[in-house]
Short mmCIF file of C-alpha atoms in Angstrom, two decimals:
data_model
loop_
_atom_site.label_atom_id
_atom_site.label_comp_id
_atom_site.label_asym_id
_atom_site.label_seq_id
_atom_site.Cartn_x
_atom_site.Cartn_y
_atom_site.Cartn_z
CA MET F 1 -40.90 -2.97 -20.05
CA THR F 2 -37.33 -2.96 -18.79
CA ALA F 3 -36.36 -0.66 -15.96
CA ARG F 4 -34.03 2.17 -16.84
CA VAL F 5 -31.08 2.83 -14.60
CA THR F 6 -31.40 6.50 -13.76
CA SER F 7 -28.56 8.64 -12.51
CA ALA F 8 -30.36 8.87 -9.18
CA ALA F 9 -30.25 5.09 -8.80
CA THR F 10 -26.62 4.70 -9.82
CA PRO F 11 -24.35 6.38 -7.28
CA GLY F 12 -21.37 8.40 -8.42
CA TYR F 13 -17.81 7.40 -7.58
CA PRO F 14 -15.62 8.47 -5.93
CA MET F 15 -17.50 9.83 -2.95
CA PRO F 16 -16.53 12.69 -0.62
CA ARG F 17 -15.36 12.32 2.97
CA PRO F 18 -17.48 14.71 5.05
CA ASP F 19 -15.77 13.38 8.18
CA PRO F 20 -12.10 13.70 7.24
CA LEU F 21 -11.01 11.08 9.75
CA ASP F 22 -13.39 8.47 8.33
CA ILE F 23 -14.22 6.87 4.99
CA PRO F 24 -17.04 8.28 2.79
CA ALA F 25 -20.42 7.74 4.42
CA GLU F 26 -22.06 7.11 1.03
CA LEU F 27 -19.97 3.97 0.60
CA ALA F 28 -22.02 2.27 3.28
CA CYS F 29 -25.14 2.90 1.17
CA ALA F 30 -23.48 1.38 -1.86
CA ALA F 31 -22.28 -1.59 0.18
CA ALA F 32 -25.80 -2.12 1.56
CA ARG F 33 -27.01 -2.73 -1.99
CA GLY F 34 -24.60 -5.64 -2.38
CA PRO F 35 -20.93 -6.55 -2.53
CA VAL F 36 -20.79 -5.73 -6.27
CA VAL F 37 -22.81 -2.74 -7.54
CA ARG F 38 -22.73 -0.33 -10.47
CA VAL F 39 -21.44 3.22 -10.15
CA ARG F 40 -21.21 6.18 -12.50
CA LEU F 41 -17.87 7.86 -13.14
CA TRP F 42 -17.08 11.50 -13.91
CA ASP F 43 -17.52 10.96 -17.66
CA SER F 44 -20.89 9.21 -17.17
CA SER F 45 -19.38 5.82 -17.92
CA ILE F 46 -20.53 2.93 -15.74
CA ALA F 47 -18.23 0.64 -13.82
CA TRP F 48 -18.62 -2.09 -11.22
CA LEU F 49 -17.78 -1.19 -7.62
CA VAL F 50 -16.74 -4.05 -5.37
CA THR F 51 -17.40 -3.27 -1.71
CA GLY F 52 -17.31 -6.72 -0.07
CA TRP F 53 -14.11 -8.05 1.52
CA GLN F 54 -14.55 -11.55 0.14
CA GLN F 55 -15.38 -10.28 -3.34
CA ALA F 56 -12.52 -7.79 -3.32
CA ARG F 57 -10.07 -10.62 -2.62
CA GLU F 58 -11.63 -12.71 -5.39
CA VAL F 59 -11.27 -9.97 -7.99
CA LEU F 60 -7.75 -8.96 -7.01
CA ALA F 61 -6.55 -12.58 -6.99
CA ASP F 62 -8.14 -13.43 -10.36
CA ASP F 63 -5.88 -13.11 -13.43
CA ARG F 64 -8.92 -12.53 -15.63
CA PHE F 65 -9.09 -8.98 -14.21
CA SER F 66 -6.37 -7.02 -15.95
CA ALA F 67 -4.50 -4.11 -14.37
CA ASP F 68 -3.48 -2.76 -17.78
CA LEU F 69 -4.85 0.76 -18.03
CA ARG F 70 -4.44 0.83 -21.79
CA ARG F 71 -7.18 -1.77 -22.30
CA PRO F 72 -10.55 -0.47 -23.50
CA GLY F 73 -13.00 -0.46 -20.62
CA TYR F 74 -10.42 0.32 -17.94
CA PRO F 75 -12.21 2.68 -15.52
CA HIS F 76 -10.67 6.15 -15.20
CA VAL F 77 -11.89 7.48 -11.90
CA ARG F 78 -11.14 11.22 -12.12
CA PRO F 79 -10.76 13.66 -15.01
CA GLY F 80 -7.05 14.23 -14.43
CA PHE F 81 -6.38 10.53 -14.34
CA ARG F 82 -6.90 9.70 -17.97
CA GLY F 83 -4.34 12.35 -18.83
CA ALA F 84 -2.01 11.27 -16.06
CA ARG F 85 -2.21 7.65 -17.02
CA ALA F 86 -1.78 8.34 -20.70
CA ALA F 87 1.08 10.57 -19.67
CA GLY F 88 2.26 7.64 -17.61
CA ALA F 89 3.63 6.39 -20.88
CA VAL F 90 6.25 9.10 -20.40
CA GLY F 91 9.24 7.20 -19.07
CA ALA F 92 7.26 4.02 -18.66
CA GLY F 93 9.26 1.69 -20.80
CA ALA F 94 8.74 0.28 -24.24
CA GLY F 95 5.49 -1.41 -23.28
CA GLY F 96 4.03 1.83 -21.98
CA ALA F 97 3.19 0.50 -18.52
CA THR F 98 4.89 0.37 -15.13
CA LEU F 99 4.76 -2.52 -12.66
CA ILE F 100 1.48 -1.45 -11.07
CA ARG F 101 -0.35 -1.53 -14.42
CA MET F 102 1.24 -4.62 -15.91
CA ASP F 103 -0.17 -8.11 -16.30
CA PRO F 104 1.62 -11.45 -16.16
CA PRO F 105 3.99 -12.61 -17.53
CA GLU F 106 5.75 -9.21 -17.84
CA HIS F 107 4.58 -8.19 -14.38
CA ASP F 108 5.92 -11.27 -12.65
CA GLN F 109 9.31 -11.09 -14.41
CA LEU F 110 9.78 -7.47 -13.35
CA ARG F 111 8.46 -7.84 -9.81
CA ARG F 112 10.87 -10.71 -9.14
CA MET F 113 13.78 -8.40 -9.86
CA LEU F 114 12.62 -6.23 -6.95
CA THR F 115 11.22 -8.49 -4.25
CA GLY F 116 14.67 -9.31 -2.82
CA PHE F 117 15.11 -5.67 -1.74
CA PHE F 118 11.82 -5.65 0.18
CA THR F 119 11.96 -8.87 2.20
CA VAL F 120 10.90 -8.70 5.85
CA HIS F 121 14.49 -9.45 6.88
CA ARG F 122 16.18 -6.91 4.63
CA ILE F 123 13.70 -4.16 5.52
CA GLY F 124 14.15 -5.03 9.20
CA GLN F 125 17.83 -4.19 8.83
CA MET F 126 16.80 -0.63 7.97
CA ARG F 127 15.33 -0.08 11.44
CA PRO F 128 18.36 1.74 12.92
CA MET F 129 18.53 4.07 9.92
CA ILE F 130 14.80 4.82 10.11
CA GLU F 131 15.06 5.49 13.84
CA GLU F 132 17.98 7.84 13.27
CA ARG F 133 16.18 9.72 10.48
CA THR F 134 13.05 9.97 12.60
CA ASP F 135 15.04 11.38 15.51
CA ALA F 136 16.60 13.93 13.16
CA CYS F 137 13.13 15.07 12.06
CA LEU F 138 11.99 15.25 15.68
CA ASP F 139 15.04 17.36 16.53
CA GLN F 140 13.95 19.72 13.76
CA LEU F 141 10.50 19.80 15.33
CA ARG F 142 11.96 20.71 18.72
CA ALA F 143 14.03 23.47 17.14
CA LYS F 144 10.84 25.11 15.86
CA ARG F 145 8.60 27.05 18.22
CA PRO F 146 5.14 25.56 18.56
CA PRO F 147 2.85 25.49 16.72
CA ALA F 148 4.79 23.41 14.18
CA ASP F 149 3.45 21.40 11.27
CA LEU F 150 4.06 17.67 11.72
CA ILE F 151 3.35 17.06 8.04
CA ALA F 152 6.06 19.33 6.68
CA THR F 153 8.55 18.42 9.44
CA LEU F 154 8.01 14.68 9.75
CA ALA F 155 5.35 12.95 7.64
CA VAL F 156 6.59 14.20 4.27
CA PRO F 157 10.38 14.22 4.73
CA LEU F 158 10.78 10.94 6.64
CA PRO F 159 9.63 8.49 3.94
CA SER F 160 11.49 10.52 1.38
CA LEU F 161 14.73 10.23 3.39
CA VAL F 162 14.20 6.49 3.74
CA LEU F 163 13.52 6.06 0.03
CA CYS F 164 16.68 7.99 -0.80
CA GLU F 165 18.68 5.51 1.28
CA LEU F 166 16.96 2.52 -0.32
CA LEU F 167 17.24 3.69 -3.90
CA GLY F 168 20.56 5.54 -3.61
CA VAL F 169 19.24 9.06 -4.30
CA PRO F 170 21.73 11.69 -3.15
CA VAL F 171 20.45 13.89 -0.34
CA GLU F 172 21.07 17.07 -2.33
CA ASP F 173 18.60 15.86 -4.97
CA ARG F 174 15.75 15.37 -2.52
CA PRO F 175 14.00 18.73 -2.68
CA ARG F 176 13.75 18.39 -6.44
CA PHE F 177 11.99 15.04 -6.52
CA GLU F 178 9.97 15.65 -3.33
CA GLY F 179 8.37 18.63 -5.02
CA LEU F 180 7.80 16.72 -8.23
CA SER F 181 6.23 13.68 -6.59
CA ALA F 182 3.88 15.85 -4.52
CA GLU F 183 2.70 17.65 -7.68
CA LEU F 184 2.18 14.32 -9.37
CA VAL F 185 -0.62 13.17 -7.07
CA ALA F 186 -2.56 16.44 -7.09
CA SER F 187 -5.41 15.24 -9.28
CA HIS F 188 -6.89 18.72 -9.68
CA ALA F 189 -3.92 19.51 -11.89
CA THR F 190 -4.57 19.81 -15.60
CA GLN F 191 -3.44 17.17 -18.04
CA ARG F 192 -0.76 19.54 -19.31
CA GLN F 193 0.54 20.16 -15.79
CA LEU F 194 0.68 16.47 -14.99
CA ILE F 195 2.60 15.71 -18.15
CA GLY F 196 5.05 18.47 -17.29
CA THR F 197 5.54 17.12 -13.77
CA LEU F 198 6.07 13.60 -15.04
CA ARG F 199 8.60 14.79 -17.59
CA GLY F 200 10.52 16.58 -14.81
CA LEU F 201 10.50 13.49 -12.59
CA VAL F 202 11.54 11.16 -15.36
CA SER F 203 14.26 13.53 -16.44
CA TYR F 204 15.73 13.51 -12.94
CA LEU F 205 15.56 9.72 -12.67
CA ASP F 206 17.23 9.40 -16.03
CA GLU F 207 20.15 11.50 -14.75
CA LEU F 208 20.29 9.41 -11.58
CA ILE F 209 20.41 6.12 -13.47
CA ALA F 210 23.15 7.51 -15.72
CA ALA F 211 25.10 8.37 -12.57
CA LYS F 212 24.61 4.79 -11.35
CA GLU F 213 25.88 3.46 -14.67
CA ARG F 214 29.08 5.41 -14.11
CA ASP F 215 29.37 4.42 -10.43
CA PRO F 216 26.79 1.79 -9.37
CA GLY F 217 26.99 1.37 -5.61
CA ASP F 218 25.04 -1.37 -3.80
CA ASP F 219 21.76 0.48 -3.41
CA LEU F 220 18.62 -0.70 -5.21
CA LEU F 221 19.12 1.28 -8.43
CA GLY F 222 22.83 0.48 -8.55
CA THR F 223 22.11 -3.23 -8.13
CA LEU F 224 19.44 -3.16 -10.82
CA VAL F 225 22.02 -1.57 -13.14
CA THR F 226 24.72 -4.16 -12.51
CA GLU F 227 22.53 -7.28 -12.24
CA GLN F 228 19.65 -6.61 -14.63
CA LEU F 229 20.49 -3.79 -17.01
CA TRP F 230 24.00 -4.92 -17.86
CA SER F 231 22.91 -8.55 -18.21
CA GLY F 232 20.25 -7.51 -20.71
CA ARG F 233 17.34 -8.77 -18.60
CA LEU F 234 15.95 -5.30 -18.06
CA SER F 235 15.75 -2.55 -20.65
CA ARG F 236 16.90 0.99 -19.83
CA ALA F 237 13.33 2.14 -20.42
CA ASP F 238 11.83 -0.41 -18.01
CA LEU F 239 14.48 0.45 -15.40
CA LEU F 240 13.46 4.07 -15.67
CA GLY F 241 9.76 3.17 -15.36
CA THR F 242 10.50 1.03 -12.33
CA ALA F 243 12.44 3.80 -10.61
CA ARG F 244 9.52 6.11 -11.24
CA ILE F 245 6.91 3.80 -9.76
CA LEU F 246 9.05 3.04 -6.69
CA LEU F 247 9.36 6.75 -5.95
CA THR F 248 5.75 7.70 -6.49
CA ALA F 249 4.34 4.58 -4.82
CA GLY F 250 6.70 4.80 -1.85
CA HIS F 251 6.68 8.45 -0.88
CA GLU F 252 3.22 9.95 -0.91
CA THR F 253 1.61 6.79 0.45
CA SER F 254 3.76 6.59 3.56
CA ALA F 255 3.59 10.36 4.08
CA SER F 256 -0.20 10.22 3.91
CA MET F 257 -0.52 7.30 6.28
CA LEU F 258 1.92 8.85 8.75
CA GLY F 259 -0.11 12.04 8.73
CA LEU F 260 -3.43 10.22 9.12
CA GLY F 261 -2.06 7.99 11.87
CA LEU F 262 -0.74 10.98 13.80
CA ALA F 263 -3.95 12.98 13.32
CA SER F 264 -6.03 10.00 14.38
CA LEU F 265 -4.05 9.36 17.56
CA LEU F 266 -3.98 13.05 18.42
CA THR F 267 -7.77 13.26 18.25
CA ASP F 268 -8.32 10.05 20.21
CA ARG F 269 -6.70 10.67 23.56
CA ALA F 270 -7.67 7.24 24.91
CA ALA F 271 -5.83 5.56 22.04
CA TRP F 272 -2.80 7.81 22.52
CA THR F 273 -2.63 7.03 26.24
CA ALA F 274 -3.15 3.29 25.68
CA LEU F 275 -0.22 3.18 23.26
CA ARG F 276 1.92 5.26 25.58
CA GLU F 277 1.28 2.86 28.44
CA ALA F 278 1.68 -0.31 26.34
CA PRO F 279 4.15 0.48 23.55
CA GLU F 280 4.42 -3.19 22.62
CA GLY F 281 0.98 -2.73 21.04
CA ILE F 282 2.37 -0.55 18.25
CA SER F 283 2.35 -3.33 15.65
CA ASN F 284 -1.34 -4.09 16.17
CA ALA F 285 -2.11 -0.38 16.32
CA VAL F 286 -0.47 0.21 12.94
CA GLU F 287 -2.51 -2.58 11.31
CA GLU F 288 -5.74 -1.14 12.67
CA LEU F 289 -4.85 2.41 11.57
CA LEU F 290 -4.11 1.03 8.09
CA ARG F 291 -7.49 -0.69 8.02
CA PHE F 292 -9.56 2.12 9.45
CA HIS F 293 -8.18 5.02 7.43
CA THR F 294 -7.41 3.41 4.05
CA ILE F 295 -5.56 6.02 2.07
CA ALA F 296 -6.45 4.63 -1.36
CA GLN F 297 -9.49 6.71 -2.18
CA THR F 298 -9.96 6.07 -5.89
CA GLY F 299 -10.09 2.31 -5.71
CA LEU F 300 -7.99 -0.42 -7.24
CA CYS F 301 -8.97 -0.49 -10.90
CA ARG F 302 -9.21 -3.47 -13.22
CA VAL F 303 -10.87 -4.42 -16.50
CA ALA F 304 -12.39 -7.85 -17.05
CA THR F 305 -10.90 -9.93 -19.86
CA ALA F 306 -13.51 -12.68 -19.58
CA ASN F 307 -17.03 -13.05 -18.20
CA VAL F 308 -16.73 -13.61 -14.45
CA GLN F 309 -19.36 -14.14 -11.75
CA VAL F 310 -18.57 -12.16 -8.61
CA GLY F 311 -20.88 -11.48 -5.69
CA GLY F 312 -23.97 -12.59 -7.58
CA GLN F 313 -23.25 -10.32 -10.55
CA LEU F 314 -22.03 -11.24 -14.02
CA ILE F 315 -19.13 -8.97 -14.94
CA ARG F 316 -18.67 -9.10 -18.68
CA SER F 317 -15.46 -9.05 -20.60
CA GLY F 318 -14.43 -5.44 -21.28
CA GLU F 319 -16.23 -3.98 -18.27
CA GLY F 320 -14.41 -1.82 -15.73
CA VAL F 321 -14.14 -2.86 -12.10
CA ILE F 322 -13.18 -0.68 -9.14
CA VAL F 323 -12.30 -2.44 -5.91
CA SER F 324 -13.25 -0.16 -3.05
CA VAL F 325 -10.58 -1.08 -0.53
CA GLU F 326 -11.91 1.36 2.03
CA SER F 327 -15.31 -0.30 1.90
CA ALA F 328 -13.94 -3.85 2.01
CA ASN F 329 -11.98 -2.82 5.10
CA ARG F 330 -15.30 -2.00 6.84
CA ASP F 331 -17.04 -5.27 5.93
CA PRO F 332 -18.57 -6.59 9.18
CA ALA F 333 -18.20 -10.13 7.90
CA ALA F 334 -14.45 -9.68 8.09
CA PHE F 335 -14.13 -7.15 10.93
CA PRO F 336 -16.68 -7.21 13.77
CA ASP F 337 -17.73 -3.68 14.78
CA PRO F 338 -15.87 -2.42 11.70
CA ASP F 339 -16.48 1.31 12.10
CA THR F 340 -14.74 1.44 15.46
CA LEU F 341 -11.01 2.04 15.69
CA ARG F 342 -9.78 -0.75 17.93
CA LEU F 343 -6.01 -0.61 18.23
CA ASP F 344 -5.89 -4.08 19.79
CA ARG F 345 -7.97 -5.72 17.04
CA GLY F 346 -4.91 -7.71 15.92
CA SER F 347 -6.05 -8.33 12.35
CA ARG F 348 -3.82 -8.31 9.28
CA ARG F 349 -6.71 -9.18 7.00
CA HIS F 350 -7.27 -5.61 5.82
CA LEU F 351 -6.77 -4.86 2.14
CA SER F 352 -4.99 -1.54 2.52
CA PHE F 353 -1.95 -2.96 0.76
CA GLY F 354 -4.19 -4.57 -1.83
CA PHE F 355 -4.33 -8.28 -2.65
CA GLY F 356 -3.21 -10.61 -5.41
CA ILE F 357 0.05 -10.39 -7.31
CA HIS F 358 0.15 -6.58 -7.15
CA GLN F 359 -0.04 -6.43 -3.34
CA CYS F 360 2.20 -3.58 -2.20
CA LEU F 361 5.85 -4.41 -2.73
CA GLY F 362 6.84 -1.95 -0.03
CA GLN F 363 4.47 -3.11 2.70
CA ALA F 364 7.19 -4.26 5.10
CA LEU F 365 8.86 -0.87 4.75
CA ALA F 366 5.57 1.01 5.18
CA ARG F 367 4.77 -0.95 8.34
CA LEU F 368 8.22 -0.37 9.79
CA GLU F 369 8.11 3.37 9.12
CA LEU F 370 4.72 3.66 10.78
CA GLN F 371 5.77 1.60 13.78
CA VAL F 372 9.01 3.54 14.32
CA VAL F 373 7.62 7.03 13.74
CA LEU F 374 4.41 6.69 15.74
CA ALA F 375 6.18 5.00 18.67
CA ARG F 376 8.89 7.63 18.76
CA VAL F 377 6.48 10.57 18.58
CA ILE F 378 4.38 9.15 21.42
CA GLY F 379 7.48 8.32 23.42
CA GLN F 380 9.33 11.60 22.95
CA PHE F 381 6.37 14.02 22.96
CA PRO F 382 3.91 12.62 25.52
CA SER F 383 2.02 15.90 25.83
CA LEU F 384 1.76 16.50 22.09
CA ARG F 385 -1.61 17.89 21.00
CA ILE F 386 -3.20 19.70 18.11
CA ALA F 387 -2.60 23.44 18.47
CA ASP F 388 -5.47 25.66 19.58
CA GLY F 389 -7.13 27.89 17.05
CA GLN F 390 -8.62 27.55 13.59
CA ASP F 391 -7.31 25.75 10.52
CA ARG F 392 -4.70 23.68 12.32
CA VAL F 393 -5.51 20.52 10.37
CA ALA F 394 -6.12 20.17 6.60
CA PHE F 395 -6.79 17.13 4.44
CA GLY F 396 -5.96 16.19 0.86
CA HIS F 397 -9.32 15.35 -0.68
CA ASP F 398 -8.23 15.90 -4.26
CA ARG F 399 -5.30 13.54 -4.43
CA MET F 400 -5.18 9.94 -5.61
CA VAL F 401 -4.01 9.06 -2.13
CA TYR F 402 -5.90 10.53 0.81
CA GLY F 403 -3.96 12.10 3.65
CA VAL F 404 -3.36 15.02 5.95
CA THR F 405 -1.74 18.06 4.35
CA LYS F 406 -1.32 20.13 7.50
CA LEU F 407 -1.17 19.11 11.17
CA GLU F 408 -0.09 21.93 13.48
CA VAL F 409 0.80 20.79 16.96
CA THR F 410 2.08 22.09 20.24
CA TRP F 411 3.78 20.33 23.16
CA MET A 1 -3.36 -36.95 22.34
CA ASN A 2 0.30 -36.27 21.54
CA GLU A 3 1.99 -33.60 19.43
CA GLU A 4 2.59 -35.97 16.53
CA SER A 5 -1.07 -36.83 16.11
CA ASP A 6 -1.87 -33.13 15.78
CA ALA A 7 0.83 -32.45 13.22
CA PHE A 8 0.42 -30.92 9.76
CA ILE A 9 2.64 -29.98 6.85
CA VAL A 10 2.73 -26.69 4.97
CA THR A 11 3.59 -26.42 1.32
CA ALA A 12 4.32 -23.21 -0.53
CA ASP A 13 4.16 -22.85 -4.30
CA ARG A 14 7.17 -20.74 -5.28
CA ASP A 15 5.85 -20.29 -8.81
CA ARG A 16 2.79 -18.48 -7.45
CA CYS A 17 4.71 -16.57 -4.75
CA CYS A 18 4.89 -12.80 -5.32
CA GLY A 19 7.25 -12.13 -2.42
CA SER A 20 4.84 -10.24 -0.16
CA GLY A 21 6.43 -11.65 3.00
CA ASN A 22 3.17 -12.00 4.92
CA CYS A 23 3.96 -15.61 5.82
CA ALA A 24 7.45 -14.76 7.06
CA SER A 25 5.99 -11.97 9.20
CA VAL A 26 3.21 -14.04 10.75
CA LEU A 27 4.98 -17.40 11.24
CA PRO A 28 8.76 -16.95 10.98
CA GLU A 29 9.30 -20.34 12.63
CA VAL A 30 7.95 -21.98 9.48
CA PHE A 31 8.36 -19.47 6.62
CA THR A 32 11.29 -17.41 5.43
CA GLN A 33 12.12 -15.52 2.26
CA ASP A 34 15.15 -16.35 0.12
CA ALA A 35 17.45 -13.72 -1.39
CA ALA A 36 14.97 -13.13 -4.21
CA GLY A 37 12.12 -12.68 -1.73
CA LEU A 38 10.37 -15.95 -2.55
CA VAL A 39 8.93 -18.18 0.14
CA VAL A 40 10.90 -21.03 1.68
CA ALA A 41 8.62 -23.23 3.79
CA SER A 42 9.85 -25.69 6.39
CA ALA A 43 9.28 -29.25 5.18
CA ALA A 44 9.04 -30.58 8.72
CA ARG A 45 5.79 -31.68 10.30
CA GLN A 46 4.50 -28.82 12.37
CA PRO A 47 3.10 -29.06 15.90
CA ALA A 48 -0.43 -28.16 16.81
CA ARG A 49 0.57 -24.85 18.37
CA HIS A 50 1.42 -23.52 14.87
CA ARG A 51 -1.88 -24.53 13.32
CA ALA A 52 -3.84 -21.30 13.79
CA ALA A 53 -1.00 -19.10 12.55
CA ALA A 54 -0.39 -21.42 9.58
CA ALA A 55 -4.06 -21.22 8.59
CA GLU A 56 -3.82 -17.44 8.85
CA THR A 57 -0.79 -17.34 6.52
CA ALA A 58 -2.74 -19.38 3.96
CA LEU A 59 -5.59 -16.85 4.15
CA LEU A 60 -3.30 -13.81 4.05
CA CYS A 61 -1.11 -15.00 1.17
CA PRO A 62 -2.06 -12.70 -1.71
CA ALA A 63 -0.96 -15.26 -4.28
CA GLY A 64 -2.75 -18.22 -2.71
CA ALA A 65 0.55 -20.05 -2.59
CA ILE A 66 0.23 -21.75 0.80
CA THR A 67 -1.57 -25.00 1.52
CA ILE A 68 -1.94 -26.91 4.74
CA ARG A 69 -2.10 -30.69 4.81
CA GLU A 70 -3.05 -32.58 7.91
CA THR A 71 -0.92 -35.66 8.52
CA THR A 72 -2.38 -38.94 9.82
CA ALA A 73 -2.54 -39.93 13.47
CA THR A 74 0.21 -42.50 13.08
CA GLY A 75 2.42 -39.81 11.59
CA ARG A 76 4.37 -42.09 9.28
CA GLU A 77 4.82 -41.00 5.64
#
């Protein structure tokens, strides 16, 4: 008699975060069962959940696991997602996918058009601009009477300002796409709402690209127009899809991590003081904050295109796989004492930027923003603390990317 | 034991490279990125003091593009 897998035995995914400054506690239970286990999704479908660091790297580096969400068996993690991802075909190019959901060879061809803008050296040249923009936000903070919300004043606008510089988005257009990109990641939205938001975002980007075609400039979008669009290497539709993914992947992520980093340091006074006294530790501190908090809360999703053995399990062709980055980042085999925030840990081995060919294109920029902003806040507001009273801090549990939605402080 | 006997060579596969820049961040003395973001690895034999960082770049590379090859004690190719 074969054993039946009951819903009690198969945990659901994703899992809630009862402690908002930590990863879901239930993930540890799943990980204890093994580095590759089965989970049940919102629609009762079953997928594989990879919780081990070694196994996560294997899956993400293996071409036999496709990132193409249109393939049958691709795991859709939340109800809004299937709609959002189908709606992702809106402005996503002739193939219907953007960079993050493409496979080789199309993925590699497109990514190589972009990597030159995101090199360590080129991003490093943006440091003065990021410092200046950060100082402008901090001036705004000073102009407000405490308590003031660090999220609205700093964490949300700063990455948006930086992205505008990188892509060549005019400042006057910012409020429009900031609002649209925030709506886009609210996964409680209905399918109809998400499609509407995407249409609005794509419509704006279309106008922006048309403006670049008239007057290119040497920003990222202008350069893509002159070097790739006009040479016929990149279709207008794929250029539009690329612009879309750069905006959505580069704004909310950084805003969320800035908010979480600030909230984390503000609740851990020893860490705050240590960084204040040894500011050269900011680079290590940022890596550890990235590892510990892991904003990706719905996993990195793939679908197997062949039978593959991973972590003692046979994953069959057509089966969905979710790589739990937050869990892999707490694997004691990779990070001794993993559930402790140790700002001097000095490890870059976390998977918060992913792994394999899709590893975050913007990681050098994300790191630089975090280093500049956190260092400047600590340096310029040494007595900063969370404001007294109720409801000063709120978290975004419903979004694709986890983060802080309100952080009211005084100084 | 001299520096030469501890030397090694790194090779980076530019066809596999996805331009993440991890190598250039961790060991800029040995790795840089060209204008397209792809890895350019120093062809020179590397001294022992770079060995740990070089091994780390091989582990961190998301595309598995970096390999380390130990050279012989006599050091002649």
